[in-house]
mmCIF file with all atom_site columns, C-alpha atoms in Angstrom:
data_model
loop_
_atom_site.group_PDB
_atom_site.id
_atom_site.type_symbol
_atom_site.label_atom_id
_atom_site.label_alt_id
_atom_site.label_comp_id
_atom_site.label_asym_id
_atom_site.label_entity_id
_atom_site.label_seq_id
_atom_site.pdbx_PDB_ins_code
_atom_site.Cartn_x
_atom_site.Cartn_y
_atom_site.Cartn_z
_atom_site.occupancy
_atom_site.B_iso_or_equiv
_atom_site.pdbx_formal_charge
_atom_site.auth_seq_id
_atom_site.auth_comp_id
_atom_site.auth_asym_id
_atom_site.auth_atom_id
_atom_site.pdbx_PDB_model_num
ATOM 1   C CA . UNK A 1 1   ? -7.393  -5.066  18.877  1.00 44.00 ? 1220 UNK A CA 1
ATOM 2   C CA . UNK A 1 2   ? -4.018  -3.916  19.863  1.00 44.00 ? 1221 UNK A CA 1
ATOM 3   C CA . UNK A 1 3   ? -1.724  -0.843  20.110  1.00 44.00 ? 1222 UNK A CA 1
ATOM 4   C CA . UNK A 1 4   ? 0.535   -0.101  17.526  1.00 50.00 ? 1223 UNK A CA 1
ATOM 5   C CA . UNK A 1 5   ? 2.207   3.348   17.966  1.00 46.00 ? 1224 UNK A CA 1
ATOM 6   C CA . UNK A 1 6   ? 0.179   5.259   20.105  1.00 46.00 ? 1225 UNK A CA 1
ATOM 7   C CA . UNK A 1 7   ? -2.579  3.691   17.689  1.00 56.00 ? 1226 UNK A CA 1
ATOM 8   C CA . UNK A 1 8   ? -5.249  1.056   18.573  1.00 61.00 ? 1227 UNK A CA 1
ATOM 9   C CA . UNK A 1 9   ? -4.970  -1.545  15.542  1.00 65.00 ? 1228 UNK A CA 1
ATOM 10  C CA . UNK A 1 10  ? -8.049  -3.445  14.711  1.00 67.00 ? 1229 UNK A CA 1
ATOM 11  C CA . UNK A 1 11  ? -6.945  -6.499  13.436  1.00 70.00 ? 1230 UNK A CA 1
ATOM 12  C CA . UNK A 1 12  ? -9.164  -8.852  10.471  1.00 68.00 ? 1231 UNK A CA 1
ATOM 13  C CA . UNK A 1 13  ? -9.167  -11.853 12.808  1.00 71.00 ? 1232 UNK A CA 1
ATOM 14  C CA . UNK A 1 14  ? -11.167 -9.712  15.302  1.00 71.00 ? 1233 UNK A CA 1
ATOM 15  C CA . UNK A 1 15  ? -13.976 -8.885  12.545  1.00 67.00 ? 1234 UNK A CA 1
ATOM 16  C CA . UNK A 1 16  ? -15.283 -12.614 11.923  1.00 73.00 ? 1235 UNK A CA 1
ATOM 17  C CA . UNK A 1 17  ? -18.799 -11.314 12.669  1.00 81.00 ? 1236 UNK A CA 1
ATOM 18  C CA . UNK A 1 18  ? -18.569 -7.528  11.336  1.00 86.00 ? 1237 UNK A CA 1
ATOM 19  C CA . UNK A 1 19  ? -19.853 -5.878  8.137   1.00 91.00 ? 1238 UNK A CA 1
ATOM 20  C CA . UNK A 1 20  ? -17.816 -7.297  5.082   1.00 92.00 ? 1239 UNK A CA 1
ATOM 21  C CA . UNK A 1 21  ? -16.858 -3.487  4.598   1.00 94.00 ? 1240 UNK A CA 1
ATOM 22  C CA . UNK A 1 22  ? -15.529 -3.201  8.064   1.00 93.00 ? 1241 UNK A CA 1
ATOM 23  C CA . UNK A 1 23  ? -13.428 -7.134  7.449   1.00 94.00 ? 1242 UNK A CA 1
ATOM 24  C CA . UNK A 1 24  ? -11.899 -5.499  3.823   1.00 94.00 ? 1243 UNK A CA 1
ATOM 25  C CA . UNK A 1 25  ? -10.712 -2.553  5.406   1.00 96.00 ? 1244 UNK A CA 1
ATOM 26  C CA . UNK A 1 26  ? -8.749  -4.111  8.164   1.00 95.00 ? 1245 UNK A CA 1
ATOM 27  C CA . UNK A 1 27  ? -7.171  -7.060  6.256   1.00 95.00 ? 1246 UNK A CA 1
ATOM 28  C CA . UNK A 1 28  ? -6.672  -3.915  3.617   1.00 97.00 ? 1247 UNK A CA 1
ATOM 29  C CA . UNK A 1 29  ? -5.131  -2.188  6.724   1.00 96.00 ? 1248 UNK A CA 1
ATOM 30  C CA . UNK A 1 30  ? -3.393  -5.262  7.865   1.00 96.00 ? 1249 UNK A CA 1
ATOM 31  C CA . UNK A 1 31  ? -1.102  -5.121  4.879   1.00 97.00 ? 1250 UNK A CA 1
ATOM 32  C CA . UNK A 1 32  ? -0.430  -1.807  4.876   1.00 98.00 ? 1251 UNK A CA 1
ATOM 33  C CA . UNK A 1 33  ? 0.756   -2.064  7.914   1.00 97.00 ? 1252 UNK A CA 1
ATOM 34  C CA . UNK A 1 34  ? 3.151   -4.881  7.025   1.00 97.00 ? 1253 UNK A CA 1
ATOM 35  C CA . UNK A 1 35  ? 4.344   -3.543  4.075   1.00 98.00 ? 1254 UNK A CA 1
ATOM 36  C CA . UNK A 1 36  ? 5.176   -0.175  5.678   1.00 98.00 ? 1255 UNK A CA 1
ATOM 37  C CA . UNK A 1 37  ? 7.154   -2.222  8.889   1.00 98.00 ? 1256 UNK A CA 1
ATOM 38  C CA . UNK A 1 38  ? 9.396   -4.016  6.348   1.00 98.00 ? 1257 UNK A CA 1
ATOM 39  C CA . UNK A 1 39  ? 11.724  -1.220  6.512   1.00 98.00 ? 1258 UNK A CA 1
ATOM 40  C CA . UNK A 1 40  ? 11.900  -1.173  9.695   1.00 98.00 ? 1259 UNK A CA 1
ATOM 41  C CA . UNK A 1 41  ? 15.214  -2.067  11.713  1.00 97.00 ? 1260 UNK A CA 1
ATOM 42  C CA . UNK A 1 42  ? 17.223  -1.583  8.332   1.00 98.00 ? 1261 UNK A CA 1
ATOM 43  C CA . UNK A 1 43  ? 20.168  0.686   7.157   1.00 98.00 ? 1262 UNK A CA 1
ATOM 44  C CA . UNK A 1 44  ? 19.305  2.534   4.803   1.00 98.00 ? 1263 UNK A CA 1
ATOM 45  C CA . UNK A 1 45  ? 21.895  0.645   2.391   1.00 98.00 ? 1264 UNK A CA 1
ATOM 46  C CA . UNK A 1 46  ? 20.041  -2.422  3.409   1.00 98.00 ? 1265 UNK A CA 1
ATOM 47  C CA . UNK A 1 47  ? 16.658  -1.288  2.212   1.00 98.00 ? 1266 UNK A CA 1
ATOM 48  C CA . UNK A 1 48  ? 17.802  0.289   -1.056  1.00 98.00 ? 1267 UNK A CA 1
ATOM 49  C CA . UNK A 1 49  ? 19.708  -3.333  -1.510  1.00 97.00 ? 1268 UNK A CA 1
ATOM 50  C CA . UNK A 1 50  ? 19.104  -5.107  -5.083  1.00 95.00 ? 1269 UNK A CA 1
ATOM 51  C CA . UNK A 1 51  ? 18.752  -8.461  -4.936  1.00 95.00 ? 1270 UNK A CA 1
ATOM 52  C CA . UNK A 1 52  ? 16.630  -9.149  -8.310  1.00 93.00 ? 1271 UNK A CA 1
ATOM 53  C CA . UNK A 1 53  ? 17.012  -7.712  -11.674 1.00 92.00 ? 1272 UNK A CA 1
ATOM 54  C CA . UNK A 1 54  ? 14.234  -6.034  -11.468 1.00 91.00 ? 1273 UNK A CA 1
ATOM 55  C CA . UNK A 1 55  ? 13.743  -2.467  -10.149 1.00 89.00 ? 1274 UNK A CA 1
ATOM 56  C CA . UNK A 1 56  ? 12.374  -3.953  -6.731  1.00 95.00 ? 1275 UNK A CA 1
ATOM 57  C CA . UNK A 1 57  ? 13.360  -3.356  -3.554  1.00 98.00 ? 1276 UNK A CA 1
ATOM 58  C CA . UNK A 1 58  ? 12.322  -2.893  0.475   1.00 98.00 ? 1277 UNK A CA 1
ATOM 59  C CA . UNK A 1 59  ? 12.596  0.669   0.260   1.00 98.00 ? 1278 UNK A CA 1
ATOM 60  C CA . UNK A 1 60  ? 11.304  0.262   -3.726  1.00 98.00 ? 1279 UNK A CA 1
ATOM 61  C CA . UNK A 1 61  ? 8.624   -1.484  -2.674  1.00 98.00 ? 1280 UNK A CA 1
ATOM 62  C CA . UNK A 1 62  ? 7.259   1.171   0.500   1.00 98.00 ? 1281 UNK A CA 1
ATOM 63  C CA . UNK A 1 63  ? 7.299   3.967   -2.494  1.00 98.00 ? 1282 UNK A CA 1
ATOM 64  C CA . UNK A 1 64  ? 5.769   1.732   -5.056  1.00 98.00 ? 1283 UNK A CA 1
ATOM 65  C CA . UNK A 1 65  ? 2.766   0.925   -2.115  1.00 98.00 ? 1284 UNK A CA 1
ATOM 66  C CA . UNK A 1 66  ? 2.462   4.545   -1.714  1.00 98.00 ? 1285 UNK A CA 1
ATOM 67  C CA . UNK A 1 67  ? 1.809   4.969   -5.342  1.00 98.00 ? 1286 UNK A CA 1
ATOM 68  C CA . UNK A 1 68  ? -0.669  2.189   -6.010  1.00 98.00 ? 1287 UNK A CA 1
ATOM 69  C CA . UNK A 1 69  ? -2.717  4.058   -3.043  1.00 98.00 ? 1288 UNK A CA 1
ATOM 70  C CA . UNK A 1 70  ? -2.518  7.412   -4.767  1.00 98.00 ? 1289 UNK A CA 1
ATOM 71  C CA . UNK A 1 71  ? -3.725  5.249   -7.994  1.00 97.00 ? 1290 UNK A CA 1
ATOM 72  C CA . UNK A 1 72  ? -6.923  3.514   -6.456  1.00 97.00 ? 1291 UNK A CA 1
ATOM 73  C CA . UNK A 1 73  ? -7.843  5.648   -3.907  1.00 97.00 ? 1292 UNK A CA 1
ATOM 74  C CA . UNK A 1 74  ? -7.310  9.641   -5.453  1.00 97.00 ? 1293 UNK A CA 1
ATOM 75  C CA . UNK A 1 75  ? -6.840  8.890   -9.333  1.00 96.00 ? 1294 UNK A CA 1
ATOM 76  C CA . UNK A 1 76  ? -9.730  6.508   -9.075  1.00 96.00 ? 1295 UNK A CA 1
ATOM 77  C CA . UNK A 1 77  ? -12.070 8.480   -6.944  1.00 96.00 ? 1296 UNK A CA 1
ATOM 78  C CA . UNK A 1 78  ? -10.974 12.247  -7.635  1.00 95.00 ? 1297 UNK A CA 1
ATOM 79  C CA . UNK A 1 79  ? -10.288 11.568  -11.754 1.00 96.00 ? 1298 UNK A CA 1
ATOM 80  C CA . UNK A 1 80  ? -7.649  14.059  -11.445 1.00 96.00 ? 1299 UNK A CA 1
ATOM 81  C CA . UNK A 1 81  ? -4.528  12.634  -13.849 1.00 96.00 ? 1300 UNK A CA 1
ATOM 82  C CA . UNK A 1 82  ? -1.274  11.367  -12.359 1.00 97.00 ? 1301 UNK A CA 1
ATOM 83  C CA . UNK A 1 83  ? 0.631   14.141  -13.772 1.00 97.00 ? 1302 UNK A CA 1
ATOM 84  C CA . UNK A 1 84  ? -1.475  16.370  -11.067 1.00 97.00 ? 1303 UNK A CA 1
ATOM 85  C CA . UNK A 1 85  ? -1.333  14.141  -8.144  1.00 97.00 ? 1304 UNK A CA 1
ATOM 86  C CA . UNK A 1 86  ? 2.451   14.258  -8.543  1.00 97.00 ? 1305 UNK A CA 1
ATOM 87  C CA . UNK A 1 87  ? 3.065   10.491  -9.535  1.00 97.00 ? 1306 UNK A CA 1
ATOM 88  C CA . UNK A 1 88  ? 4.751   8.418   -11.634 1.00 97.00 ? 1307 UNK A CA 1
ATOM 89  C CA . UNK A 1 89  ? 3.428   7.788   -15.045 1.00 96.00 ? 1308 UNK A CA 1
ATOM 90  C CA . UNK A 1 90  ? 3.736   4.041   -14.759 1.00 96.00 ? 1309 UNK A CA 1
ATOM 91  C CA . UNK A 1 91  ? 3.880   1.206   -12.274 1.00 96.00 ? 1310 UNK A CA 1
ATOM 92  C CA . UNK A 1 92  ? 7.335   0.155   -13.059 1.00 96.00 ? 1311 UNK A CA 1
ATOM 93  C CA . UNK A 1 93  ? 8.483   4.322   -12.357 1.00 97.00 ? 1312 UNK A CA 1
ATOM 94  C CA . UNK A 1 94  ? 7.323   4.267   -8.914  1.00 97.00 ? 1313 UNK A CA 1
ATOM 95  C CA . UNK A 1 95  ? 10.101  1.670   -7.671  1.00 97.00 ? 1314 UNK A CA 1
ATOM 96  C CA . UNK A 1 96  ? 12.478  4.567   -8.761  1.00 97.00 ? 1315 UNK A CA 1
ATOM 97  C CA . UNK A 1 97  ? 14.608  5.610   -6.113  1.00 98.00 ? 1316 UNK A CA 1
ATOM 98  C CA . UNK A 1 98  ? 15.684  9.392   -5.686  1.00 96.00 ? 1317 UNK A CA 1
ATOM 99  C CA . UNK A 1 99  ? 18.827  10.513  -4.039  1.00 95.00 ? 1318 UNK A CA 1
ATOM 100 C CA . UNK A 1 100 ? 16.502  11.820  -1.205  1.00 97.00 ? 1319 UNK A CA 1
ATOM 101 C CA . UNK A 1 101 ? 13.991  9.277   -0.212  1.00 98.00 ? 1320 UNK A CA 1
ATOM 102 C CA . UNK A 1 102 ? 15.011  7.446   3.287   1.00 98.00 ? 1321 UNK A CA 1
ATOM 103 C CA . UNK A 1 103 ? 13.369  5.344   5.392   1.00 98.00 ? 1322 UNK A CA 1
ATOM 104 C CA . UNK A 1 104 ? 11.865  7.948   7.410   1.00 98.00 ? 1323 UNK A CA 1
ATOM 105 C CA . UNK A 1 105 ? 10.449  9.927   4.442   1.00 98.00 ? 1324 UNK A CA 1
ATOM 106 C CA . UNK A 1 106 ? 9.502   6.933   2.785   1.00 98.00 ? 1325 UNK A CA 1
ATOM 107 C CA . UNK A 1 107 ? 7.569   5.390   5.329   1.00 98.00 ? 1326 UNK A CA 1
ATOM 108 C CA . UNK A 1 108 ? 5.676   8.882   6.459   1.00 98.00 ? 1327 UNK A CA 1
ATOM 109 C CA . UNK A 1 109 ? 5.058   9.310   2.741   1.00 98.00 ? 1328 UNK A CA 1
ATOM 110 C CA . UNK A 1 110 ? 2.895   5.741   2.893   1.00 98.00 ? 1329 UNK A CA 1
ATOM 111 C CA . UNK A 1 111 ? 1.441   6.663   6.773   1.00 98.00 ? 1330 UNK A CA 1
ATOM 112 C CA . UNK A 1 112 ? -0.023  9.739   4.571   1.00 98.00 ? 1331 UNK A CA 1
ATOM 113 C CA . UNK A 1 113 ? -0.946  8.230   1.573   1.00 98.00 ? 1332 UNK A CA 1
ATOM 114 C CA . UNK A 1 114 ? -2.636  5.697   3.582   1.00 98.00 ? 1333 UNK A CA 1
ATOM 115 C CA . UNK A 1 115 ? -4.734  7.730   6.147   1.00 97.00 ? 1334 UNK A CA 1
ATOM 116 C CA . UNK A 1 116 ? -5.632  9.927   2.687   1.00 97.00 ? 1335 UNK A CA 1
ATOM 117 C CA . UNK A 1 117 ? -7.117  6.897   0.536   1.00 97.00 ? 1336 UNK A CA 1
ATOM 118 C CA . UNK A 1 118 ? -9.061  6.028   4.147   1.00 97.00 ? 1337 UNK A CA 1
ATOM 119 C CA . UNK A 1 119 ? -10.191 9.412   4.314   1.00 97.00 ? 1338 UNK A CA 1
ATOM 120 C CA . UNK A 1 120 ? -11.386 9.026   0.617   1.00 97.00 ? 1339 UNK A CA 1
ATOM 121 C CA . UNK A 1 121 ? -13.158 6.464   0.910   1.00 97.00 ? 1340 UNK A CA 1
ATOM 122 C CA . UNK A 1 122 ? -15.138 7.133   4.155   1.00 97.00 ? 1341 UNK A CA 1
ATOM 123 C CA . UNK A 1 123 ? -18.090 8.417   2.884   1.00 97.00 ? 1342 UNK A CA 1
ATOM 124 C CA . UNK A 1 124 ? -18.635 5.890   -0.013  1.00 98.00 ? 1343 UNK A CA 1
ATOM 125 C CA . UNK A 1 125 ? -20.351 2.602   -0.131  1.00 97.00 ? 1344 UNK A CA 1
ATOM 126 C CA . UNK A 1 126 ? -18.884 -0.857  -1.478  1.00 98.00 ? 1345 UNK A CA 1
ATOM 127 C CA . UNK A 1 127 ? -21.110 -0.194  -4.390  1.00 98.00 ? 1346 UNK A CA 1
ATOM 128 C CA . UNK A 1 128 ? -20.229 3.346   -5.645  1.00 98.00 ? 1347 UNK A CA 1
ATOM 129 C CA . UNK A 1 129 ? -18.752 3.752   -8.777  1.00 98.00 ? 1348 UNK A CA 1
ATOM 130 C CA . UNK A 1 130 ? -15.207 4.821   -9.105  1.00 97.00 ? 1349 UNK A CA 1
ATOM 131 C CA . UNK A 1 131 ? -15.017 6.442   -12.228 1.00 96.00 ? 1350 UNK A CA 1
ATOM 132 C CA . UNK A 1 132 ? -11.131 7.413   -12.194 1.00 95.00 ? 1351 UNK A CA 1
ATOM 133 C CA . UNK A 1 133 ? -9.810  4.346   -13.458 1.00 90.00 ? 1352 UNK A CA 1
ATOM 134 C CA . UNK A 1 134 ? -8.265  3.536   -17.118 1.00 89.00 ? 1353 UNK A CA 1
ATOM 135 C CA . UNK A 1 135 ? -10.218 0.523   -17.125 1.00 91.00 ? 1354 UNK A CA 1
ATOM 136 C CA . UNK A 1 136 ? -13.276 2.432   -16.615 1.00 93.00 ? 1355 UNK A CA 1
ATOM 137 C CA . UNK A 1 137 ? -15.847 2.739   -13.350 1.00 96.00 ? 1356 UNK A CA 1
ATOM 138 C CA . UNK A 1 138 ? -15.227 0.132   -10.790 1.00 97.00 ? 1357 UNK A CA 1
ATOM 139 C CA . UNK A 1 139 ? -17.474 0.057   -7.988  1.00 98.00 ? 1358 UNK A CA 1
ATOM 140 C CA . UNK A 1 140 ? -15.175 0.225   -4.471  1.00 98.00 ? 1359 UNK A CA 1
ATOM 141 C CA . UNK A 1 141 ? -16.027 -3.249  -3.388  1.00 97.00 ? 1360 UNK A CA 1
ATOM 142 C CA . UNK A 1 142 ? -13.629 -4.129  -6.722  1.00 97.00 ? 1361 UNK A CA 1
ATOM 143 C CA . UNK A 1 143 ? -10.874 -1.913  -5.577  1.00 97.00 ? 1362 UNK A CA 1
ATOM 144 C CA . UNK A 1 144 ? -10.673 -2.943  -2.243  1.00 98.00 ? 1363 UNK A CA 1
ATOM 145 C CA . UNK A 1 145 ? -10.754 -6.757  -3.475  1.00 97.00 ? 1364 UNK A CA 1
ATOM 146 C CA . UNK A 1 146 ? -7.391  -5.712  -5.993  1.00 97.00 ? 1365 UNK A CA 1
ATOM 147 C CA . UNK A 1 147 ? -5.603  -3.242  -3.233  1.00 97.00 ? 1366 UNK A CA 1
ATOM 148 C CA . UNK A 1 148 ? -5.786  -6.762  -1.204  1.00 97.00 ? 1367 UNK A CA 1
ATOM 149 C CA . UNK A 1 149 ? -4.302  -8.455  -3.900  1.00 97.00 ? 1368 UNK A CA 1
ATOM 150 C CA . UNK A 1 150 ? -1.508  -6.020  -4.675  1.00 97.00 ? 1369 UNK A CA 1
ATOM 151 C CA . UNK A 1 151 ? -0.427  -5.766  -0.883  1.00 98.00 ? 1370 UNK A CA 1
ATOM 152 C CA . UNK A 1 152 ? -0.541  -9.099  -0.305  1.00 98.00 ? 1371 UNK A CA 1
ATOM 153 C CA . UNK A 1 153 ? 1.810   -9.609  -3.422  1.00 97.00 ? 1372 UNK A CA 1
ATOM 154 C CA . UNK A 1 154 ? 3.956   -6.750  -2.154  1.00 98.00 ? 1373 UNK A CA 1
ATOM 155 C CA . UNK A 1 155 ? 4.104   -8.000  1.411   1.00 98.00 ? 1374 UNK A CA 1
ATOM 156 C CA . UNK A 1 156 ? 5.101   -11.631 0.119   1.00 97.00 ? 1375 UNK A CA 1
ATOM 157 C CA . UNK A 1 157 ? 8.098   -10.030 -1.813  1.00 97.00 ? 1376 UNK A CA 1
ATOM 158 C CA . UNK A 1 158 ? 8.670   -7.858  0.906   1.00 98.00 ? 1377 UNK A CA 1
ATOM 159 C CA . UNK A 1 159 ? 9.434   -11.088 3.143   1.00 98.00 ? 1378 UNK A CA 1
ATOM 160 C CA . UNK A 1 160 ? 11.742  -13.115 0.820   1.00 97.00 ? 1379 UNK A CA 1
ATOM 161 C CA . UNK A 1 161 ? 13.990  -9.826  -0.008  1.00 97.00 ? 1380 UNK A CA 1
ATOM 162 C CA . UNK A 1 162 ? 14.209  -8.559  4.321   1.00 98.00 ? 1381 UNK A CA 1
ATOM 163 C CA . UNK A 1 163 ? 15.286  -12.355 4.766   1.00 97.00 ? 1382 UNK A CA 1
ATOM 164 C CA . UNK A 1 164 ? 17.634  -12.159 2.352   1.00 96.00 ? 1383 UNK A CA 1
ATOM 165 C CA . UNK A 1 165 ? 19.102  -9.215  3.458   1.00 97.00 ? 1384 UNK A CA 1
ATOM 166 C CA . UNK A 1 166 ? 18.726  -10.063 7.396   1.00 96.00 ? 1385 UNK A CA 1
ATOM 167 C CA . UNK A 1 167 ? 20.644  -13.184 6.253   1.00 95.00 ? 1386 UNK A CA 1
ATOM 168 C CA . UNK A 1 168 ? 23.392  -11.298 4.931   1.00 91.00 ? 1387 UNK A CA 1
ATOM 169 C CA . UNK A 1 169 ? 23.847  -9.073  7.689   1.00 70.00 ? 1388 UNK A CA 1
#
C-alpha cells in the first residue's frame, strides 16, 4: 500500500494472495488512477493538444474514461438510458471537448465517476447479472474483465500522446 493524496492506495502487486474480486478491483483501480494522473503537470493547451486524426486526446481521453464508467457501472447496473445519466450518445461523442472542461473539472469529474461506479458495485457479487447493457446481462466478473481492458488501452495511448507532448515542450 501507499499514500496517494491524503488516500492509502492499495496497489494489485500487494493482492497476490487476496480474493480475485479484491485483485480486479485494484488493478481496475490501478488504471484509473493512471489514466486520471496523465493530465497532470500539463497546460491546459497541452492536454487539449491533437496529435492524431482522431478525436483523441489527454484531456479527451480523462472525459472519455469518465464516460465508459458512467456506461458499465450506472447504465449497466441502474438500466437508466444515457440520455438520463447526462452522457454522450456514443463512444466517439465523449472525446468531445467543451469550451469549459479543464483539467481540474475534468479530472474531479473522473475522481466522482470513479468513487460512484465503486459505490455501485459494492454490494454485488462477481456473478450478478448486469442487466443494463445493449449487449444484454453480463454478470460483473465480465465487466470488470472489459473496464481492465479499456483502461489499459486508454492508459497505453495516454503514454505515447504525454510523451509526445512532454517532448515538444
Amino acid at each position: 500500500m501507499t499514500e496517494n493524496i491524503g488516500e492509502t492506495v492499495t496497489l494489485a502487486e500487494d493482492n497476490f494472495n487476496q480474493p480475485i474480486r479484491i485483485q480486479f478491483e485494484a488493478f481496475i483501480d490501478e488504471h484509473r488512477r493512471a489514466i486520471h494522473d496523465c493530465l497532470n503537470g500539463l497546460t491546459e493547451e497541452q492536454a487539449r493538444r491533437s496529435l492524431v486524426p482522431s478525436r483523441t486526446t489527454l484531456l479527451g481521453l480523462v472525459k472519455h474514461a469518465t464516460f465508459v464508467e458512467k456506461v458499465w457501472f450506472d447504465e449497466a447496473i441502474t438500466c437508466r438510458s444515457r440520455a438520463e445519466i447526462g452522457i454522450p450518445a456514443t463512444p466517439d461523442e465523449s472525446f468531445l471537448l467543451d469550451g469549459d472542461d479543464t483539467i481540474a473539472s475534468i479530472q474531479q469529474a473522473h475522481r466522482e465517476a470513479c468513487e460512484a461506479s465503486r459505490q455501485a458495485t459494492s454490494s454485488l457479487g462477481l456473478d450478478d447479472m448486469l442487466n443494463g447493457n445493449r449487449r444484454g446481462p453480463l454478470p460483473l466478473r465480465w465487466v470488470y474483465l472489459h473496464m481492465l481492458r479499456e483502461l489499459a488501452q486508454h492508459c497505453g495511448h495516454a503514454d505515447i500522446l504525454r510523451e509526445q507532448i512532454l517532448s515538444q515542450a
